[in-house]
Backbone as a chain_set.jsonl record, in Angstrom:
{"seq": "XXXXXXXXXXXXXXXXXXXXXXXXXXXXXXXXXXXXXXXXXXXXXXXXXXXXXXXXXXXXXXXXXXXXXXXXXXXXXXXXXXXXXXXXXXXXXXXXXXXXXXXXXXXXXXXXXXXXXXXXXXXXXXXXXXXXXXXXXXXXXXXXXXXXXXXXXXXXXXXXXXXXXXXXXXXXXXXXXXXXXXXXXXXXXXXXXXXXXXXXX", "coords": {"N": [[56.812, -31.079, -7.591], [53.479, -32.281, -8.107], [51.886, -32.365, -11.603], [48.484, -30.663, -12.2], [47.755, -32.407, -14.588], [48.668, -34.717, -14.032], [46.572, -35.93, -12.352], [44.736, -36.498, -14.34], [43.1, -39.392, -14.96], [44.053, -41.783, -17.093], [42.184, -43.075, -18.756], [40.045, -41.451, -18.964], [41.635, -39.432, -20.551], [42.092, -40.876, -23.331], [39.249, -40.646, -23.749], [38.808, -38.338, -23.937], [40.324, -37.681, -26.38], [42.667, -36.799, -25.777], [46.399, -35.962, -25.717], [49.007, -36.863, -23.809], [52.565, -36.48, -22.145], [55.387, -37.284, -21.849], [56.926, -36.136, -19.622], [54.652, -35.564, -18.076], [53.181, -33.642, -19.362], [49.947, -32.345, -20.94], [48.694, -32.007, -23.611], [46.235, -29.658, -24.722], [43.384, -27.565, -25.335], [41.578, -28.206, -23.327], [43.017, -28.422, -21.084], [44.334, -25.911, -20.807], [42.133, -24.465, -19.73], [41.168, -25.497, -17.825], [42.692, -24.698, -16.027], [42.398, -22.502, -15.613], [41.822, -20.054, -14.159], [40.239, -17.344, -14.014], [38.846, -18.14, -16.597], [36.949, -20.282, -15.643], [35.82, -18.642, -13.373], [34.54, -17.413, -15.542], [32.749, -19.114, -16.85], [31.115, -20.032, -14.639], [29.729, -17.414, -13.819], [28.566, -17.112, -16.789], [26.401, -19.231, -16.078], [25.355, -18.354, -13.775], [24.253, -15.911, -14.888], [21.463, -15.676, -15.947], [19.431, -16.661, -14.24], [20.316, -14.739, -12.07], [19.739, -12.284, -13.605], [16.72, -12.864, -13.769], [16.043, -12.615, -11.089], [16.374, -10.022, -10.737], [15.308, -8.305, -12.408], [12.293, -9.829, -12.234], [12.321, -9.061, -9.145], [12.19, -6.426, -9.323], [9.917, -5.967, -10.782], [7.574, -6.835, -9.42], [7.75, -4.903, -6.798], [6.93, -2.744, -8.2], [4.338, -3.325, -9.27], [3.189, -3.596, -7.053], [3.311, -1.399, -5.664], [2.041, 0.504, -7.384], [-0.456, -0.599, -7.48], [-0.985, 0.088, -5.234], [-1.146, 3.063, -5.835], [-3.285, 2.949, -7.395], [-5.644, 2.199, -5.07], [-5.381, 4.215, -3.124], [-6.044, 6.479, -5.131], [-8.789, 5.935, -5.134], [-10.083, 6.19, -3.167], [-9.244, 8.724, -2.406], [-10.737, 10.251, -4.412], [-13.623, 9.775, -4.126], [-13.718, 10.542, -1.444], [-13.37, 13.648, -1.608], [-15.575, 14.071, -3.398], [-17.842, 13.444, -1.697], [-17.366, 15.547, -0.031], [-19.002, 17.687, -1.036], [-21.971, 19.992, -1.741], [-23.032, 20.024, -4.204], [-22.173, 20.04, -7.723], [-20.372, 20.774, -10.325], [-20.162, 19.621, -14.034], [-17.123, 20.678, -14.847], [-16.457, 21.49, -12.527], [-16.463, 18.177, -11.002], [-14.4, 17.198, -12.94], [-12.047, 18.815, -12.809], [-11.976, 17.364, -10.446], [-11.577, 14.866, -10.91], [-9.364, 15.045, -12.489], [-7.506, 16.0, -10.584], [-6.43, 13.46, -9.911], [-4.041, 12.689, -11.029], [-2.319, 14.165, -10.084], [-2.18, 12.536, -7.586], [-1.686, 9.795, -8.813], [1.212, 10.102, -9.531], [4.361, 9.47, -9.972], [3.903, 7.897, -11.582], [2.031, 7.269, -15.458], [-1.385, 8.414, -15.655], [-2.418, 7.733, -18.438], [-3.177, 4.879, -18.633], [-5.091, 4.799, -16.463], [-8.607, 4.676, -15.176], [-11.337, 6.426, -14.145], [-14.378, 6.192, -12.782], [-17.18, 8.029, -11.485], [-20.023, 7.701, -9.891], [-23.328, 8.69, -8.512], [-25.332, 6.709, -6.628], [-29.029, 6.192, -6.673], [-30.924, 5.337, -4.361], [-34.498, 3.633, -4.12], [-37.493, 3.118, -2.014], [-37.675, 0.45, -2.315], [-35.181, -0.84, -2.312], [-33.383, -0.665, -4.62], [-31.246, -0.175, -6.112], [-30.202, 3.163, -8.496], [-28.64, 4.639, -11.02], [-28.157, 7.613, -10.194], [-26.718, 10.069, -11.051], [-23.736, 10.427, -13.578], [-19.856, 10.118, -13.914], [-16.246, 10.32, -15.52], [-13.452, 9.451, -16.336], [-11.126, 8.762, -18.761], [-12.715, 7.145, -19.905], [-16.288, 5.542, -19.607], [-19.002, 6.953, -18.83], [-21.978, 5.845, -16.287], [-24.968, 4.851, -17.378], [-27.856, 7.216, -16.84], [-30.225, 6.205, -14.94], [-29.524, 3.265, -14.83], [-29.851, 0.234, -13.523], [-27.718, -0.984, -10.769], [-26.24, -3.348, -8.787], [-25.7, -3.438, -5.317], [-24.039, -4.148, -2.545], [-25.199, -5.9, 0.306], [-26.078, -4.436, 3.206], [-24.346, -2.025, 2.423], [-26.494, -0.205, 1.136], [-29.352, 2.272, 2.373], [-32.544, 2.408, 2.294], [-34.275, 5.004, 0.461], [-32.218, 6.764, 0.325], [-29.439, 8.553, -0.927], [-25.789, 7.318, -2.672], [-22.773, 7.363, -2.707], [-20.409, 5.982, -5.393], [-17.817, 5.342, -6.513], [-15.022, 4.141, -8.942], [-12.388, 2.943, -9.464], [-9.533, 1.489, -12.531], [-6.757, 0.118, -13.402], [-5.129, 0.015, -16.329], [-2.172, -2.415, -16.834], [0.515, -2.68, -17.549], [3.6, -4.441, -17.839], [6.729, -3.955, -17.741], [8.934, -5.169, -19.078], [6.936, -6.668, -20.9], [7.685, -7.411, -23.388], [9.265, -9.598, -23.253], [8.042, -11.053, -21.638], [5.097, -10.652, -21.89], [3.591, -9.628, -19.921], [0.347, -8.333, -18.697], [-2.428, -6.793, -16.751], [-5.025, -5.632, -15.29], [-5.582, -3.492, -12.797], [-7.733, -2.873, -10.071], [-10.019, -0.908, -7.789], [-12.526, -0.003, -5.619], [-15.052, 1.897, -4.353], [-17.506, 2.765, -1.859], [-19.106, 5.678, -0.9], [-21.739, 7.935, 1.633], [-22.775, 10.929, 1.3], [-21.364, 13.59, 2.841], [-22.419, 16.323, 3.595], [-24.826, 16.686, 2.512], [-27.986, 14.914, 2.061], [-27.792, 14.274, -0.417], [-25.788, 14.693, -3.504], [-25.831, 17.455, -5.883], [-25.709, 17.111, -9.636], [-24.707, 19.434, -12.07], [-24.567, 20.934, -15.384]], "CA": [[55.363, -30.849, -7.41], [52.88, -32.757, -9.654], [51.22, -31.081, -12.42], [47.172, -31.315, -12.859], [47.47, -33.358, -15.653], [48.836, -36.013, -13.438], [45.569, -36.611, -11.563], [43.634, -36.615, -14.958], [43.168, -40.78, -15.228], [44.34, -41.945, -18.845], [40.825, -43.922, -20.025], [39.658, -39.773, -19.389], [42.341, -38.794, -21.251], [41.646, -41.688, -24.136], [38.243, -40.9, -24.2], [38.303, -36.782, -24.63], [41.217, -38.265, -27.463], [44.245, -35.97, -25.353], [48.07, -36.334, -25.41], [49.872, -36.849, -22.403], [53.743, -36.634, -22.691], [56.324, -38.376, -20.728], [56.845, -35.452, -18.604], [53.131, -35.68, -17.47], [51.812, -32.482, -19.712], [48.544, -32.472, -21.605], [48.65, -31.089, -24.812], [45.086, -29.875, -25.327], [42.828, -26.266, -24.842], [40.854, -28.171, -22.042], [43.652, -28.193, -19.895], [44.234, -24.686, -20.681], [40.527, -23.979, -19.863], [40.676, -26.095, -16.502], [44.084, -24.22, -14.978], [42.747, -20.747, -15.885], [40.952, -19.539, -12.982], [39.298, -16.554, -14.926], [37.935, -19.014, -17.264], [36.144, -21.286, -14.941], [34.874, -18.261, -13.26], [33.552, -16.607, -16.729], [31.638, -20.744, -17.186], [30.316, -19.79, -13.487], [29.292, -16.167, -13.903], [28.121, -17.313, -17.366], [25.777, -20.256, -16.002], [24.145, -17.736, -12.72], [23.725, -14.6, -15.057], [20.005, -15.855, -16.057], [18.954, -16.177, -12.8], [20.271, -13.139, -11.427], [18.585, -11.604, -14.501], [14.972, -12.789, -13.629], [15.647, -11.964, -9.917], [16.368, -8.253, -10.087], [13.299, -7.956, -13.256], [11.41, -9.969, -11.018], [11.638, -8.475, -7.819], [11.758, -4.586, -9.59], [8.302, -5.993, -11.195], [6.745, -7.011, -8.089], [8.031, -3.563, -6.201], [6.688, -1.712, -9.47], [2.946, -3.68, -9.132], [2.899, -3.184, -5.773], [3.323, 0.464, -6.138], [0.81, 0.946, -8.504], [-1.601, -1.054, -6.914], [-1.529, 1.05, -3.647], [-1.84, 4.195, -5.872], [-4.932, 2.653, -7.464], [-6.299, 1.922, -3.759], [-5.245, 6.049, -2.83], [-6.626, 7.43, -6.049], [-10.194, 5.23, -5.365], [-10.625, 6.566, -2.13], [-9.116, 10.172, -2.278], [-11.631, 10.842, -5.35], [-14.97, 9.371, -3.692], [-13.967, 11.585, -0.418], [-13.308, 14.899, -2.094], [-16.803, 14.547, -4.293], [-18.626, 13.946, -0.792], [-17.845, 16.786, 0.194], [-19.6, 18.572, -1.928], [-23.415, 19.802, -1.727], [-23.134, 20.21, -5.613], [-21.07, 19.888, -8.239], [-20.972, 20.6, -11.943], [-19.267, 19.099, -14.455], [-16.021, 21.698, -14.5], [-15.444, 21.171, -11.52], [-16.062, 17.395, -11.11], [-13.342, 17.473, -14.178], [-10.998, 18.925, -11.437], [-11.652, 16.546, -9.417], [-10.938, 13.568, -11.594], [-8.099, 15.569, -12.814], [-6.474, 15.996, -9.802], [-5.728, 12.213, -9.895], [-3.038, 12.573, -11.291], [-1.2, 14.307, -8.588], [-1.894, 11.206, -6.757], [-0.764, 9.14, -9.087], [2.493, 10.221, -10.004], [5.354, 9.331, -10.873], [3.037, 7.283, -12.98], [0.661, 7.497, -16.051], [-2.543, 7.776, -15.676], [-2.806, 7.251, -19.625], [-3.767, 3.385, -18.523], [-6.335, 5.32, -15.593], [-9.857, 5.134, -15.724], [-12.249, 6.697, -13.203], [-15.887, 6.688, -13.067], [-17.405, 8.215, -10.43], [-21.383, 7.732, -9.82], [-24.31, 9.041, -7.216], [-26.489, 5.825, -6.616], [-30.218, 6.629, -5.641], [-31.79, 3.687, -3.319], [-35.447, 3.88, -3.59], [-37.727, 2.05, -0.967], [-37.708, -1.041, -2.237], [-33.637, -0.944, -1.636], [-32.904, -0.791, -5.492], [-29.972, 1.249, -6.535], [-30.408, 3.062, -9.507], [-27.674, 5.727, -11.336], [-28.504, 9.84, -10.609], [-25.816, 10.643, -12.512], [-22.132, 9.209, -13.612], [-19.185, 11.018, -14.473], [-15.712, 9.318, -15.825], [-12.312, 9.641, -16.735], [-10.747, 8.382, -19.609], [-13.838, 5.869, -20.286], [-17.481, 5.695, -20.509], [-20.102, 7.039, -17.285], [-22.908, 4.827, -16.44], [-25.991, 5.71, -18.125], [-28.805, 7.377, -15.798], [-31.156, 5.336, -14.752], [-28.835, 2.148, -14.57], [-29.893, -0.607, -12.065], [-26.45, -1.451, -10.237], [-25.886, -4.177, -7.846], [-24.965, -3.219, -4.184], [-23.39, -5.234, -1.24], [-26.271, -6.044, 0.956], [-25.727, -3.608, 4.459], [-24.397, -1.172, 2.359], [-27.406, 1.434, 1.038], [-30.735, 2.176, 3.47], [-33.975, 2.602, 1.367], [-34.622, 6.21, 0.181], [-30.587, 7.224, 0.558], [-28.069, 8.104, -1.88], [-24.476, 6.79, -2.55], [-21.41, 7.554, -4.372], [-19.59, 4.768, -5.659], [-16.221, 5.008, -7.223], [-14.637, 3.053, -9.196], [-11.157, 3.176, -10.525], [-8.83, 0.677, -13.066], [-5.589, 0.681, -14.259], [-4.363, -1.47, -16.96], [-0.857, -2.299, -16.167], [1.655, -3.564, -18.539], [5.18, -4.884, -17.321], [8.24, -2.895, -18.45], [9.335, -6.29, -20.41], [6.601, -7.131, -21.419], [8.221, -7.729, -24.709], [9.653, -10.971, -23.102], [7.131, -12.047, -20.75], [4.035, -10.439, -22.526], [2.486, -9.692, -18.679], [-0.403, -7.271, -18.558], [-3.064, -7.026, -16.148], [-6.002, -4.904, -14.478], [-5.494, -3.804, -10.982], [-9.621, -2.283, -9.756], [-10.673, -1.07, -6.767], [-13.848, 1.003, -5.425], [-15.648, 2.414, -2.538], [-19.213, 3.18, -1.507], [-19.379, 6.512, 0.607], [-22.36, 8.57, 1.923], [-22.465, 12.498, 1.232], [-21.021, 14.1, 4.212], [-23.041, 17.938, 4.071], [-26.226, 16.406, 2.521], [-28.599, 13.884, 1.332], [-27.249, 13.84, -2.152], [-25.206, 15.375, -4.352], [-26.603, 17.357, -7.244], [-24.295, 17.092, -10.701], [-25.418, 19.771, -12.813], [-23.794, 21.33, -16.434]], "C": [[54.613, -31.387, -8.629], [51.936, -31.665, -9.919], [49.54, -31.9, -11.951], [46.921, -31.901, -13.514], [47.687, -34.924, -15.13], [47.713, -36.69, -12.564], [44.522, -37.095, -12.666], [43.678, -38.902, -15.468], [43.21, -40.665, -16.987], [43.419, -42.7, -19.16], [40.297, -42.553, -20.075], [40.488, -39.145, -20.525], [42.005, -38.899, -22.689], [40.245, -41.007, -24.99], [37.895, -39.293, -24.81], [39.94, -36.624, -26.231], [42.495, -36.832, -26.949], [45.65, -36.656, -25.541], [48.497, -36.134, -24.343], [51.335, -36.927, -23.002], [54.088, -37.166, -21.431], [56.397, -37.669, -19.832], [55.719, -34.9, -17.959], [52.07, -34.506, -18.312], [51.276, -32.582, -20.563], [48.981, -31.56, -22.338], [46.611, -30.891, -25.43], [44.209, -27.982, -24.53], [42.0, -26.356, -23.582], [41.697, -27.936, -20.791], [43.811, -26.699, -19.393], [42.939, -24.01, -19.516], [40.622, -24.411, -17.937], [41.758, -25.615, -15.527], [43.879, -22.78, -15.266], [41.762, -20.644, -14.882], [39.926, -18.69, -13.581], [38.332, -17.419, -15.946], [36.985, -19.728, -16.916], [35.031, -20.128, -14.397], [34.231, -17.032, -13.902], [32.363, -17.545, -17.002], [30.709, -20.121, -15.881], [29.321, -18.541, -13.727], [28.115, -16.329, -15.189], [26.075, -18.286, -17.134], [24.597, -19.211, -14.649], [23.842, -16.747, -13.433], [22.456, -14.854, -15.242], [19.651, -15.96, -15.29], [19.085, -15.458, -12.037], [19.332, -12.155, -12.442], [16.643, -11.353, -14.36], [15.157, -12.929, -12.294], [15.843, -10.359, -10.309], [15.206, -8.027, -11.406], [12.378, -8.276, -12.139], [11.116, -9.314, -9.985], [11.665, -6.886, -7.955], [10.218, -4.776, -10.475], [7.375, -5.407, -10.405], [6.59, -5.64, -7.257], [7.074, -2.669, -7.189], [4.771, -1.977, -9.522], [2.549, -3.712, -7.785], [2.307, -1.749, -5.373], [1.98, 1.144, -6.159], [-0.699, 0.711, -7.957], [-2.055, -0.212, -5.715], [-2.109, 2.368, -4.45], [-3.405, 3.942, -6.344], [-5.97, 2.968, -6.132], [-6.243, 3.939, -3.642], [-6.367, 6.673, -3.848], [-7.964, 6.956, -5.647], [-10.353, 6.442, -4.272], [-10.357, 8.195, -1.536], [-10.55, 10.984, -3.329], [-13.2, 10.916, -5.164], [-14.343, 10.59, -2.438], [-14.244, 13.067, -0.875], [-14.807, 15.088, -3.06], [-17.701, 14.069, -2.935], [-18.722, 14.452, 0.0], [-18.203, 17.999, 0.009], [-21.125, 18.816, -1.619], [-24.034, 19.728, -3.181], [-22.234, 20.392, -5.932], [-21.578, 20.372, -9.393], [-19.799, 19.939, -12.698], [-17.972, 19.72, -15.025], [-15.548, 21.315, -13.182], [-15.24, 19.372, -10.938], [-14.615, 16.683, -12.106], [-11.987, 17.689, -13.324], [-10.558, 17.78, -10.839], [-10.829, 15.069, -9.839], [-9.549, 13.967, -12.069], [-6.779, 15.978, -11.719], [-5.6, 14.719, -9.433], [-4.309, 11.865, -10.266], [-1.946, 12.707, -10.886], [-0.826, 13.016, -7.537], [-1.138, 10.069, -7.299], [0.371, 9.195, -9.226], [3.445, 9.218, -8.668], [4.618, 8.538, -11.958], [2.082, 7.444, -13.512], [0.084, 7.746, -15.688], [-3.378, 7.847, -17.31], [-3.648, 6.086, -19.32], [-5.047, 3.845, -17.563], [-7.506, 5.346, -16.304], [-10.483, 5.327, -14.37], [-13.486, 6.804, -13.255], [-16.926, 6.735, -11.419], [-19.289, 8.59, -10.668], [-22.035, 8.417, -8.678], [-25.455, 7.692, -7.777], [-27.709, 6.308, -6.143], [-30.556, 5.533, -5.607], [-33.544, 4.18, -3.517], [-35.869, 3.252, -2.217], [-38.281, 1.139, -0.898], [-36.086, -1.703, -2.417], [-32.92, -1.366, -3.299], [-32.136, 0.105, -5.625], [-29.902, 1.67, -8.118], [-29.07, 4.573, -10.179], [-28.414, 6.671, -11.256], [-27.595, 10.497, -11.609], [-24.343, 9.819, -12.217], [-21.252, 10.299, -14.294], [-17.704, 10.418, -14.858], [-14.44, 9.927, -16.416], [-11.295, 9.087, -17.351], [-11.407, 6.758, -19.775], [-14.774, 6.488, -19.673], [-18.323, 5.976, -19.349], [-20.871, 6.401, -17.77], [-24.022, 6.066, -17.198], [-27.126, 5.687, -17.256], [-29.911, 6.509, -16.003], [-31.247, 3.791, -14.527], [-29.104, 1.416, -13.857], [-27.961, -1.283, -11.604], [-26.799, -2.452, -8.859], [-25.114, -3.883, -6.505], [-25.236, -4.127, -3.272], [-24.632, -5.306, -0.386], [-25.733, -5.371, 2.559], [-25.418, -2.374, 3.623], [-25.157, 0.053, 1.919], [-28.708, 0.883, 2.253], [-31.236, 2.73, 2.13], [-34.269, 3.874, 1.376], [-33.171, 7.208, 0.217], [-29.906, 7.394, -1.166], [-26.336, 8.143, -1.462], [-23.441, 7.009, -3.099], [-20.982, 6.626, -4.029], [-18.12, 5.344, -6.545], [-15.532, 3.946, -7.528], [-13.454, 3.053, -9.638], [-9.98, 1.562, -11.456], [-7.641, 1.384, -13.571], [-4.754, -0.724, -14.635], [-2.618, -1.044, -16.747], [0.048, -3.179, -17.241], [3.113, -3.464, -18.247], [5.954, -4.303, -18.351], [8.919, -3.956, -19.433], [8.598, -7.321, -20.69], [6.325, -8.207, -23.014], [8.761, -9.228, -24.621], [8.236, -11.955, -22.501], [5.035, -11.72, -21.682], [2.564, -10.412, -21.694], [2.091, -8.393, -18.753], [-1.684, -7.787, -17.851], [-4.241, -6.074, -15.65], [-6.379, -4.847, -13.218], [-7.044, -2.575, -10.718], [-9.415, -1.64, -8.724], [-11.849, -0.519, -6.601], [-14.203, 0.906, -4.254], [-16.782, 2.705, -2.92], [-18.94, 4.217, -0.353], [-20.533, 7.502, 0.482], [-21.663, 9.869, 1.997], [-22.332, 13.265, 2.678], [-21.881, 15.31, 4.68], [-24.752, 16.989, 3.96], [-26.496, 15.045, 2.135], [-27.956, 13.18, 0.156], [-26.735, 14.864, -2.198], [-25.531, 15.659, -5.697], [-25.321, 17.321, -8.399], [-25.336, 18.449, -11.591], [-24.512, 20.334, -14.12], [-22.85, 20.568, -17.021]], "O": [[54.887, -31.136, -9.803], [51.433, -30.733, -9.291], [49.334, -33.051, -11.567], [45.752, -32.284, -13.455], [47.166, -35.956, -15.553], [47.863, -37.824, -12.11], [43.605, -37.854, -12.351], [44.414, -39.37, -16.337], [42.691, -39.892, -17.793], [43.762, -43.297, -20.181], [39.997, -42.219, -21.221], [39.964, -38.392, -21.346], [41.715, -37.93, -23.39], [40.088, -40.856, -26.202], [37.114, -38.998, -25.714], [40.307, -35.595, -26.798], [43.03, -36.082, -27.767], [45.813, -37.875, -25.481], [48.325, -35.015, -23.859], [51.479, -37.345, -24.151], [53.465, -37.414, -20.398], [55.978, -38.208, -18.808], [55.797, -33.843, -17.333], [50.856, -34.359, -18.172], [51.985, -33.019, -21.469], [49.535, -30.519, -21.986], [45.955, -31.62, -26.174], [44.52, -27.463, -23.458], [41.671, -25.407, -22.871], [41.3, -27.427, -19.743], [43.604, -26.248, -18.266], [43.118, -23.15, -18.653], [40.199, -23.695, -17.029], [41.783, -26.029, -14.368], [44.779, -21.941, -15.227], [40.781, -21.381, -14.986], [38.79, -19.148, -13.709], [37.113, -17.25, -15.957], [36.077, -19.932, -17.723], [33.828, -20.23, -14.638], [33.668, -16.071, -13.378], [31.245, -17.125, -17.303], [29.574, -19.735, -16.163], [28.115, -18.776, -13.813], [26.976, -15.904, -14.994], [25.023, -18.063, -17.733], [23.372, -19.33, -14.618], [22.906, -16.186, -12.863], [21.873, -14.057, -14.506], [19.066, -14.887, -15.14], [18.216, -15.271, -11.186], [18.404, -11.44, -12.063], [15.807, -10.483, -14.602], [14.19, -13.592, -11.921], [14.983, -9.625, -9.821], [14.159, -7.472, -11.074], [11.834, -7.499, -11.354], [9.972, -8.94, -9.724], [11.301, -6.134, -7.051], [9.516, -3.803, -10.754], [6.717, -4.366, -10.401], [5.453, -5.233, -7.019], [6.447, -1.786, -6.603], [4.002, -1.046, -9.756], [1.355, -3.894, -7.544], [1.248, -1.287, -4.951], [1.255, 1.86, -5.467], [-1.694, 1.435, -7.964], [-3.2, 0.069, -5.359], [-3.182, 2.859, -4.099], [-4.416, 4.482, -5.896], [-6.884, 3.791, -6.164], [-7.095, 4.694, -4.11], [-7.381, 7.248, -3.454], [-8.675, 7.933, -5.883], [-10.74, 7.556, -4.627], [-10.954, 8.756, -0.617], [-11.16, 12.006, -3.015], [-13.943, 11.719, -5.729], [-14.682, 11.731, -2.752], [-15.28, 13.63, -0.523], [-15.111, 16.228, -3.411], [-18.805, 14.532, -3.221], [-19.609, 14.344, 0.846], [-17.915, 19.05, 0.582], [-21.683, 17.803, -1.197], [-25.214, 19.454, -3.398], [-21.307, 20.793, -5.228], [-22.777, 20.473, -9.649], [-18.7, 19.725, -12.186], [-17.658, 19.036, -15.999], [-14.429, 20.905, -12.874], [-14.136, 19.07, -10.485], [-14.007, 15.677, -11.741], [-11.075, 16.869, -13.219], [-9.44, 17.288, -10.685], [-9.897, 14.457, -9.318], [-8.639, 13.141, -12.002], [-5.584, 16.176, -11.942], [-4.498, 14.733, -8.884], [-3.626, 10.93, -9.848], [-0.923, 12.032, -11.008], [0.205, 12.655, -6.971], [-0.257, 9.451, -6.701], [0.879, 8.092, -9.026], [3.381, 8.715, -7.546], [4.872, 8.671, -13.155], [1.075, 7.728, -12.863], [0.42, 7.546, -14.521], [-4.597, 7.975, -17.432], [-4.824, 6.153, -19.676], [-6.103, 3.279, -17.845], [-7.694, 5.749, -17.452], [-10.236, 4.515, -13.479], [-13.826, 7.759, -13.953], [-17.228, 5.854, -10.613], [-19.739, 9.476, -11.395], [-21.263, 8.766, -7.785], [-26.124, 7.633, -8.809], [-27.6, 6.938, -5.091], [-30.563, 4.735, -6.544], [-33.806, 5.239, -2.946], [-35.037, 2.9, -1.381], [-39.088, 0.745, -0.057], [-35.886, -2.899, -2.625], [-32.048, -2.234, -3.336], [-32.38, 1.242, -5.224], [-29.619, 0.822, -8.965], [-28.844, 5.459, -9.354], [-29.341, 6.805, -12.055], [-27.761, 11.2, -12.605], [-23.937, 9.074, -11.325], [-21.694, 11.174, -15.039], [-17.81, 9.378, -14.207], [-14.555, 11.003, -17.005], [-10.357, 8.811, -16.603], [-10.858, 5.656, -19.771], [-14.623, 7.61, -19.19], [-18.393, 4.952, -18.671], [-20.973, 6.127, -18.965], [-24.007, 7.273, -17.439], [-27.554, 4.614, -16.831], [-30.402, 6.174, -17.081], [-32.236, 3.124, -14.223], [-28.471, 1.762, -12.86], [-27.275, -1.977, -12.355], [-27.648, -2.117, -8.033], [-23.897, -4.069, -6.533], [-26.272, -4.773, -3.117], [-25.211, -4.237, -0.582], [-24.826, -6.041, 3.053], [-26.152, -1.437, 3.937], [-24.734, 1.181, 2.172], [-28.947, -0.211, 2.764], [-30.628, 3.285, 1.215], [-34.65, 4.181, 2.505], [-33.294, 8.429, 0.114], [-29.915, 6.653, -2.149], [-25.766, 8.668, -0.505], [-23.359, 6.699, -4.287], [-20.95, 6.188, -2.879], [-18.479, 5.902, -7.582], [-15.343, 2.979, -6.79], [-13.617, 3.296, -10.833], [-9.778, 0.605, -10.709], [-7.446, 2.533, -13.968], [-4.209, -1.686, -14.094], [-2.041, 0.032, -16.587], [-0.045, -4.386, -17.466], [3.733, -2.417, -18.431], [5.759, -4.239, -19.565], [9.407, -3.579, -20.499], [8.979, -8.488, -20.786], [5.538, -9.036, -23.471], [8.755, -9.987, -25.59], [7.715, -13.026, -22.814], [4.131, -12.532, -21.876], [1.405, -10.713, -21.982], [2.856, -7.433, -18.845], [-2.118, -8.908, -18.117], [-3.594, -5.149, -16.142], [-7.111, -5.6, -12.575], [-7.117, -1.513, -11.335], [-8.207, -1.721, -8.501], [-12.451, -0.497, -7.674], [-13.871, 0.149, -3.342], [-17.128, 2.894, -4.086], [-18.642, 3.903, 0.799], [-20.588, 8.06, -0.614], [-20.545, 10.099, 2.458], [-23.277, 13.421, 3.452], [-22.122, 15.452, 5.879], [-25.54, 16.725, 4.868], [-25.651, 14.177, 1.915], [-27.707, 12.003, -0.108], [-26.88, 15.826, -1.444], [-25.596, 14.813, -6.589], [-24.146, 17.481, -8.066], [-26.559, 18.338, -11.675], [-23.339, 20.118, -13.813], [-22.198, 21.011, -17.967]]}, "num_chains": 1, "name": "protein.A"}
């Protein structure tokens, strides 16, 4: 039975400067290297581990900003419902309310959370102006604010709550990749009991 060394052509041999002997065997660590099975597939294993590496980061990123992003979307729209249904509020118990966010968010932070939850008043020339603002880990608008709304959404003499929520987001290895981002959302909803909603204390 011929050996492997007998298929290796002698200008290959020449040129990686090997010994061949009369009885056809290679004196050299490549041969070693190229008849060890384990070895070839440690070169293999070696050569796909970086790309298996930035698939399973990768696609536990993506899963992980996905996530997050929906609770953003939940927390926007659980926090604007629960403050219109209110006929009044004060600020204790709006406090609650922003504070209950957290239930929603979990399993994650809401260190990176910010909420700021407003009552727009529309006069009737269809300007929207802040009644009051209230906010959670950052800054409420300041009364009297002109804000910019979607055209359909306020009627002239109405008010609005708006909600707004962010959450800065910084990747678990970020240390390599150095990805951080700001996932938003917000809602516009009308007070379900009344007109408005007063904020008071």
């Amino acid at each position: 039975m011929e050996s492997h060394a007998d298929f290796i052509p002698m200008k290959l041999l020449a040129f990686l400067n090997l010994e061949q002997f009369g009885d056809g065997r290679t004196c050299s660590s490549l041969r070693d290297l190229v008849r060890c099975e384990r070895a070839v597939s440690a070169v293999e294993f070696a050569l796909v581990l970086p790309l298996l590496i930035v698939l399973v980061f990768g696609g536990f990123e993506l899963s992980r900003m996905s996530a997050i992003s929906r609770k953003v979307t939940l927390t926007t729209r659980a926090v604007a419902d629960l403050v219109t249904r209110n006929v009044s509020m004060t600020s204790s118990s709006m406090n609650l309310v922003l504070n209950a966010s957290a239930q929603i968010f979990a399993p994650y932070s809401t260190s990176g959370l910010t909420i700021i939850v407003s009552e727009l008043s529309v006069n009737a020339s269809g300007v929207a102006t802040v009644a009051w603002s209230q906010a959670l880990n950052g800054m409420a608008l300041p009364q009297g604010q002109v804000e910019t709304v979607k055209a359909g959404i306020t009627q002239p003499g109405s008010y609005i709550i708006w909600c707004t929520v962010s959450y800065n987001y910084v990747s678990l290895v970020s240390s390599l990749f150095g990805s951080s981002r700001t996932m938003s959302d917000q809602i516009y909803m009308n007070p379900r009991i009344s007109n408005s909603i007063a904020l008071s204390g």
